[in-house]
XYZ file of C-alpha atoms in Angstrom:
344
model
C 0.000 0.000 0.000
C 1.645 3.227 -1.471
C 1.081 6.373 1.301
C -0.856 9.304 -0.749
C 1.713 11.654 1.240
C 4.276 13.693 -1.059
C 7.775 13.315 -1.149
C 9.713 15.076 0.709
C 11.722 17.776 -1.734
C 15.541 16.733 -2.698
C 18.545 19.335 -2.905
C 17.688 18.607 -6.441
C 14.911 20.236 -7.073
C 15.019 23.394 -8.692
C 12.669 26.256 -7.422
C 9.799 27.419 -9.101
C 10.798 31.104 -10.764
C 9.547 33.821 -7.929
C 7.037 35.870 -9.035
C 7.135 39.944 -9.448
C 5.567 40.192 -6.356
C 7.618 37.392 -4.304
C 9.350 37.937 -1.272
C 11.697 35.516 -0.650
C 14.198 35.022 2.385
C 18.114 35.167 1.416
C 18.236 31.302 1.648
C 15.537 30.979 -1.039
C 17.118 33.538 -3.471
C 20.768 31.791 -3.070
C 18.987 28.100 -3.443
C 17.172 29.772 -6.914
C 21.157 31.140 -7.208
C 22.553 27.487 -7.350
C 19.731 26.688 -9.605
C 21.075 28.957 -12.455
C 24.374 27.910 -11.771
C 25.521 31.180 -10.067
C 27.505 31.082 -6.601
C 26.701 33.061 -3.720
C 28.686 35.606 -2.550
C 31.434 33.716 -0.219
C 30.446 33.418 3.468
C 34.130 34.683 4.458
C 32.995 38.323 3.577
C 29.875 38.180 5.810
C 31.476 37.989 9.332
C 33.959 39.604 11.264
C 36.480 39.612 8.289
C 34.194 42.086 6.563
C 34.239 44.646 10.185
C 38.199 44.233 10.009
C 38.554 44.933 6.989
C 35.924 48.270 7.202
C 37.347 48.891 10.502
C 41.515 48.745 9.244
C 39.812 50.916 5.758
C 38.603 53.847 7.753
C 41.533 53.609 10.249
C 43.831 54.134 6.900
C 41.850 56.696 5.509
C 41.984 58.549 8.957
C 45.791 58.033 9.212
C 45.996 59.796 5.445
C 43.828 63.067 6.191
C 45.708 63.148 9.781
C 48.626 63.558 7.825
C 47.468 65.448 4.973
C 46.037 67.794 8.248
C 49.357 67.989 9.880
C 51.392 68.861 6.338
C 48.650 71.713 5.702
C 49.096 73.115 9.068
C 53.229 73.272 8.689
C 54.901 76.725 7.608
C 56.446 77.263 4.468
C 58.168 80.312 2.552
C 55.601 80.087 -0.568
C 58.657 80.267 -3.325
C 59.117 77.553 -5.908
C 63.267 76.944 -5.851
C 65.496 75.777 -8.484
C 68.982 74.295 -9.360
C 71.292 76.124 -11.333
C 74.308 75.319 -13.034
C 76.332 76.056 -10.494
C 75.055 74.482 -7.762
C 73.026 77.639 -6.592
C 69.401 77.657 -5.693
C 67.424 80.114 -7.672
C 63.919 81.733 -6.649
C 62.099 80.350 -9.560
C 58.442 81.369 -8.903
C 57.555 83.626 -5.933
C 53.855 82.852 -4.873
C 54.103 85.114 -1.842
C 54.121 89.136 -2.979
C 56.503 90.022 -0.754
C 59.539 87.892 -2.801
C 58.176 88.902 -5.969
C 61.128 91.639 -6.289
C 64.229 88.895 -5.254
C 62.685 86.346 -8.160
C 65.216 85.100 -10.208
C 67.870 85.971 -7.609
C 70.204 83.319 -5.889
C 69.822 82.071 -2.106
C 72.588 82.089 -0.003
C 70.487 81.006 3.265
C 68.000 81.660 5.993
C 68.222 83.156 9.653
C 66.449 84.944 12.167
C 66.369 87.079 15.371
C 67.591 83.924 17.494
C 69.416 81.725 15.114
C 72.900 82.185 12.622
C 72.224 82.024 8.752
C 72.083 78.045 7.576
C 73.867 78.176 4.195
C 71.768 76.775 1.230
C 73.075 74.876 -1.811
C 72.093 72.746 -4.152
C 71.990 69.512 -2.200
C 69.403 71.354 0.096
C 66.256 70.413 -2.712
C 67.305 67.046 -2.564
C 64.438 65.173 -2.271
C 65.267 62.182 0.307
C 68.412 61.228 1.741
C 67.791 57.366 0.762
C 69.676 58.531 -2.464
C 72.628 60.485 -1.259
C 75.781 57.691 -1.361
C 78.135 59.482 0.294
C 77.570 59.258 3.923
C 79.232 62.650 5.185
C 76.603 64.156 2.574
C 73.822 62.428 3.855
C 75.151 63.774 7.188
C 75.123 67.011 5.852
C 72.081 66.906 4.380
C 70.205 65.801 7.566
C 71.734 68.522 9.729
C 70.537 71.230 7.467
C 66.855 70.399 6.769
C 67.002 69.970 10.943
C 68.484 73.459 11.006
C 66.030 74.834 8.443
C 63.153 73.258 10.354
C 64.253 75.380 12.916
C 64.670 78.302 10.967
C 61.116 77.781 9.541
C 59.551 77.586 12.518
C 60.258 80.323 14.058
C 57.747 83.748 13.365
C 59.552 85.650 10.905
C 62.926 84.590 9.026
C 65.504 86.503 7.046
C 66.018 85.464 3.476
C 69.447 86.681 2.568
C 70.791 86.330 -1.535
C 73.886 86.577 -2.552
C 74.188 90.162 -4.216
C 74.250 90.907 -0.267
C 70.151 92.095 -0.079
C 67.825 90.376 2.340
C 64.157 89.934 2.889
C 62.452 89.712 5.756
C 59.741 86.872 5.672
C 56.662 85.511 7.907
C 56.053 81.975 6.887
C 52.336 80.746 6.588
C 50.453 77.364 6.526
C 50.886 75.768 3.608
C 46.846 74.643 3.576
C 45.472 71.400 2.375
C 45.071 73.289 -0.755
C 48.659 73.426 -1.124
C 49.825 69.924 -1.123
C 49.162 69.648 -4.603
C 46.949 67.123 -6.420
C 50.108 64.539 -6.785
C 50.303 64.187 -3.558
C 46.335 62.648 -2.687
C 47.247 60.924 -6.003
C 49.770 58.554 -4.522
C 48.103 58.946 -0.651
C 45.117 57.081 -2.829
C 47.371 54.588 -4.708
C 49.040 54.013 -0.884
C 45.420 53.436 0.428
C 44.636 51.317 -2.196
C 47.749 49.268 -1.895
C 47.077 49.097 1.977
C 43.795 47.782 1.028
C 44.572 45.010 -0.911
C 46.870 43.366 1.429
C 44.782 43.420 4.340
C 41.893 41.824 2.191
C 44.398 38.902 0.875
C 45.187 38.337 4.531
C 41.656 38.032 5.915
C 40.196 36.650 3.219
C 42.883 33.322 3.492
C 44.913 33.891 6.641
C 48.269 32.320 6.192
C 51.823 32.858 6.271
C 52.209 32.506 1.773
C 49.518 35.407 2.511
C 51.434 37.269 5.461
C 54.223 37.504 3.401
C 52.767 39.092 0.615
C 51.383 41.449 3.268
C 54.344 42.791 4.622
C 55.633 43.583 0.791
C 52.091 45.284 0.132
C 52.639 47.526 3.403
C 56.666 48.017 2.728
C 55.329 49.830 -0.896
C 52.335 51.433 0.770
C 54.811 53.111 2.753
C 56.979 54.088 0.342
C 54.168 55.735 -1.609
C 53.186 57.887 1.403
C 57.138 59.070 2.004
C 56.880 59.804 -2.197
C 54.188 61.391 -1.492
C 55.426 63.565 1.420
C 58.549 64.515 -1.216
C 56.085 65.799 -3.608
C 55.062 68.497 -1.336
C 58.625 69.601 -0.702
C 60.063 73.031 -1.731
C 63.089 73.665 0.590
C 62.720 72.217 3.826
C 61.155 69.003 5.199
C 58.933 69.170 8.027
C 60.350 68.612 11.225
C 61.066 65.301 12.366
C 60.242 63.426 9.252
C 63.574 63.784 6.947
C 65.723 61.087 9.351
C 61.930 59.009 9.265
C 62.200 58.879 5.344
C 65.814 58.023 5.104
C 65.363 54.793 7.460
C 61.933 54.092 7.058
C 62.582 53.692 2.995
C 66.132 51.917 3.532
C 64.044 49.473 6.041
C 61.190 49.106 3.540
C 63.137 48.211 0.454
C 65.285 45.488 2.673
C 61.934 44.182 4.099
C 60.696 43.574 0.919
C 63.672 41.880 -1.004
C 63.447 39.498 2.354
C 59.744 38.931 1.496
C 60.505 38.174 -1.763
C 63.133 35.099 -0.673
C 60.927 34.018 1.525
C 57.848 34.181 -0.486
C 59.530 32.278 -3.366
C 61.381 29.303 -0.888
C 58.278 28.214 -0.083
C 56.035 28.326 -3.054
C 55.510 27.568 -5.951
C 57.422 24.773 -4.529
C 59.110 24.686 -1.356
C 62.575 24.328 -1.386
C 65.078 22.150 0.643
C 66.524 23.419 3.901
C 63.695 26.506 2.880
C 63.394 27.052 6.793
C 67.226 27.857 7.463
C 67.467 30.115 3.996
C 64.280 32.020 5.663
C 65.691 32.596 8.894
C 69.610 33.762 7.444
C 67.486 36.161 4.869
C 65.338 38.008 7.600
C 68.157 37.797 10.113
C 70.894 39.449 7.659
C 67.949 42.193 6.957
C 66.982 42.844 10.598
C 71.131 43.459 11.498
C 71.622 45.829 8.405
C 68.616 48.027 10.046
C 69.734 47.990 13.082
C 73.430 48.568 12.318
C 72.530 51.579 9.663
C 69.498 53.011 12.107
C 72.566 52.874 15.211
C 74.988 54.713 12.854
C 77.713 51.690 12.981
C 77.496 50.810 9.252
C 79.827 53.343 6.906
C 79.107 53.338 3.300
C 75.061 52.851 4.307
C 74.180 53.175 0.634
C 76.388 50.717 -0.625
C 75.220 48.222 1.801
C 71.980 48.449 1.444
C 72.226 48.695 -2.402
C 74.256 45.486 -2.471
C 72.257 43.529 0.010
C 69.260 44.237 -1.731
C 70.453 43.297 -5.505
C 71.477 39.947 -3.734
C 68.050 39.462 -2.513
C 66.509 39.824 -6.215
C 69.374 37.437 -7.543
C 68.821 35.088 -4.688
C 65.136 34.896 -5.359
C 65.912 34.635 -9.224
C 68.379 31.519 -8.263
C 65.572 30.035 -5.798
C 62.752 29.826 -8.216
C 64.975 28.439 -10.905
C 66.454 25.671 -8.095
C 62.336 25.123 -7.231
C 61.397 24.744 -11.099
C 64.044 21.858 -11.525
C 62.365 20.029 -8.742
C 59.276 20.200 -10.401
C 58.631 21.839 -13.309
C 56.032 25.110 -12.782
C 54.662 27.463 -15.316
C 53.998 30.032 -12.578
C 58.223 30.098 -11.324
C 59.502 30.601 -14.675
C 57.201 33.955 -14.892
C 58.229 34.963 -12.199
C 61.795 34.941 -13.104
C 61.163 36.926 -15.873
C 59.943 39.774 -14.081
C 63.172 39.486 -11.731
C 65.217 39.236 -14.839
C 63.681 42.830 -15.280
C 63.335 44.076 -12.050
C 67.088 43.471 -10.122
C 68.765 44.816 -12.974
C 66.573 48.067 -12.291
C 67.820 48.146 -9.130
């Protein structure tokens, strides 16, 4: 005797098409989803990755107008500055009225009331001290944008030229306004970069993805110190020009170390992977230290050299991991290291 009761409904069966005026619950519309052969959006994105992720977002974006707030409120002397053949810096383009009659004249240096005249040349519009080689330069240049930030900050400074005349100055904010449009350009691209890496890490958390993480964060960083640079015209703000010569030298050894590590372990993990990890990151960690203590001469050269033998080493890894087994994905990458350590 066959019971008249229906059967109960398989995973198989395909819903009947909702009508115009159908309000269905989220399970029904992704179970009419799988019908059609489209996917759900993936649960990962629905918990507490999804508030970290909003949460580390706004916390960027707050860090980039706190800067951007900070930069706007600093002093500056509102003259565009050039290089001349000679080594001299020029008053290119005077915004402020008052230097209008010195433009085109050459800068010997700034003083005040309180403080002797810092001599200017043309080293002082260098943009970052990460590219200075010689080290009693880079010396050099540090003292004097510290001495200039002093300069600047005081009320009114003395602008003195070398046919002996000298103007007498009050600096003003330079207002977000003035920061220019390259600069929220790469604060943007930094953001965006920051963004990215935090998603790859929550959306697989993992070490393959940690690693890729800490290169995403060294370049973010970069971009905001690039950034900063763009708004320069003679003097960095104060504090930040010994920030941007360390903070750049650690982020370009950071990421080479990434890199070695990133490519001993995948696309195919290497032999003895574990102590070629640990002699990379310890090498890179006692360069930092000894350059940030001021116990390694010839800083550039170091880091230069350490860093071109992180790109060859990673170059020599993935060719060592494509002999043990053959991978599309490792000889790519060695192409764009056959590009990028020359660069270098």
């Amino acid at each position: 005797m066959t019971s008249s009761s229906p059967l109960p409904p398989t995973d198989t069966d395909i819903p009947g098409l909702p009508g115009p005026d159908a309000l269905l619950s989220t399970g029904q519309w992704n179970a009419f989803d799988r019908s059609l052969g489209r996917r759900s959006p993936p649960s990962r994105w629905l918990g507490w990755r999804l508030r970290m992720l909003v949460a580390a977002a706004l916390l960027g974006c707050l860090g980039v107008f706190g800067l951007a707030y900070w930069l706007a409120a600093q002093p500056q002397i509102g003259a565009a500055w050039r290089t001349t053949a000679n080594g001299q810096v020029e008053l290119h383009i005077a915004n402020d009225p008052q230097l209008k009659s010195a433009q085109g004249k050459t800068l010997a240096g700034l003083s005040t009331e309180n403080r002797p005249m810092v001599p200017v040349g043309a080293q002082t519009l260098q943009r970052s001290a990460r590219w200075i080689i010689d080290d009693a330069q880079s010396r050099k240049y540090l003292a004097t944008q510290k001495q200039l930030a002093a300069v600047l900050a005081e009320p009114a400074l003395n602008l003195h030229f070398d046919d002996g005349t000298m103007l007498e100055l009050r600096p003003k904010a330079r207002g977000l306004i003035g920061l220019g449009l390259l600069f929220w350009l790469l604060c943007a691209l930094a953001l965006v970069v920051y963004g990215v890496a935090l998603a790859v890490v929550l959306s697989r958390p993992g070490r393959r993805n940690g690693v890729y993480a800490v290169m995403a964060l060294c370049q973010a960083g970069n971009l905001l110190f690039i950034a900063i640079e763009s708004t320069l015209d003679l003097v960095w703000p104060p504090g930040l020009v010994g920030w941007d010569l360390y903070g750049r030298l650690a982020f370009d050894l950071v990421t080479g170390a990434a890199i070695v590590h990133a490519t001993a372990v995948y696309p195919r993990r290497i032999p003895y992977a574990s102590t070629a990890i640990a002699l990379v990151w310890g090498s890179v960690v006692a360069m930092i230290a000894l350059a940030a203590a001021g116990w390694l001469p010839g800083v550039w050269w170091w880091v230069q050299s350490l860093g071109a033998l992180l790109g060859a080493s990673s170059m020599a890894v993935l060719t060592w991991s494509h002999r043990l087994e053959p991978n599309p994905f490792a000889l790519v990458l060695r192409r764009f290291g056959s590009i990028a350590v020359p660069t270098w």
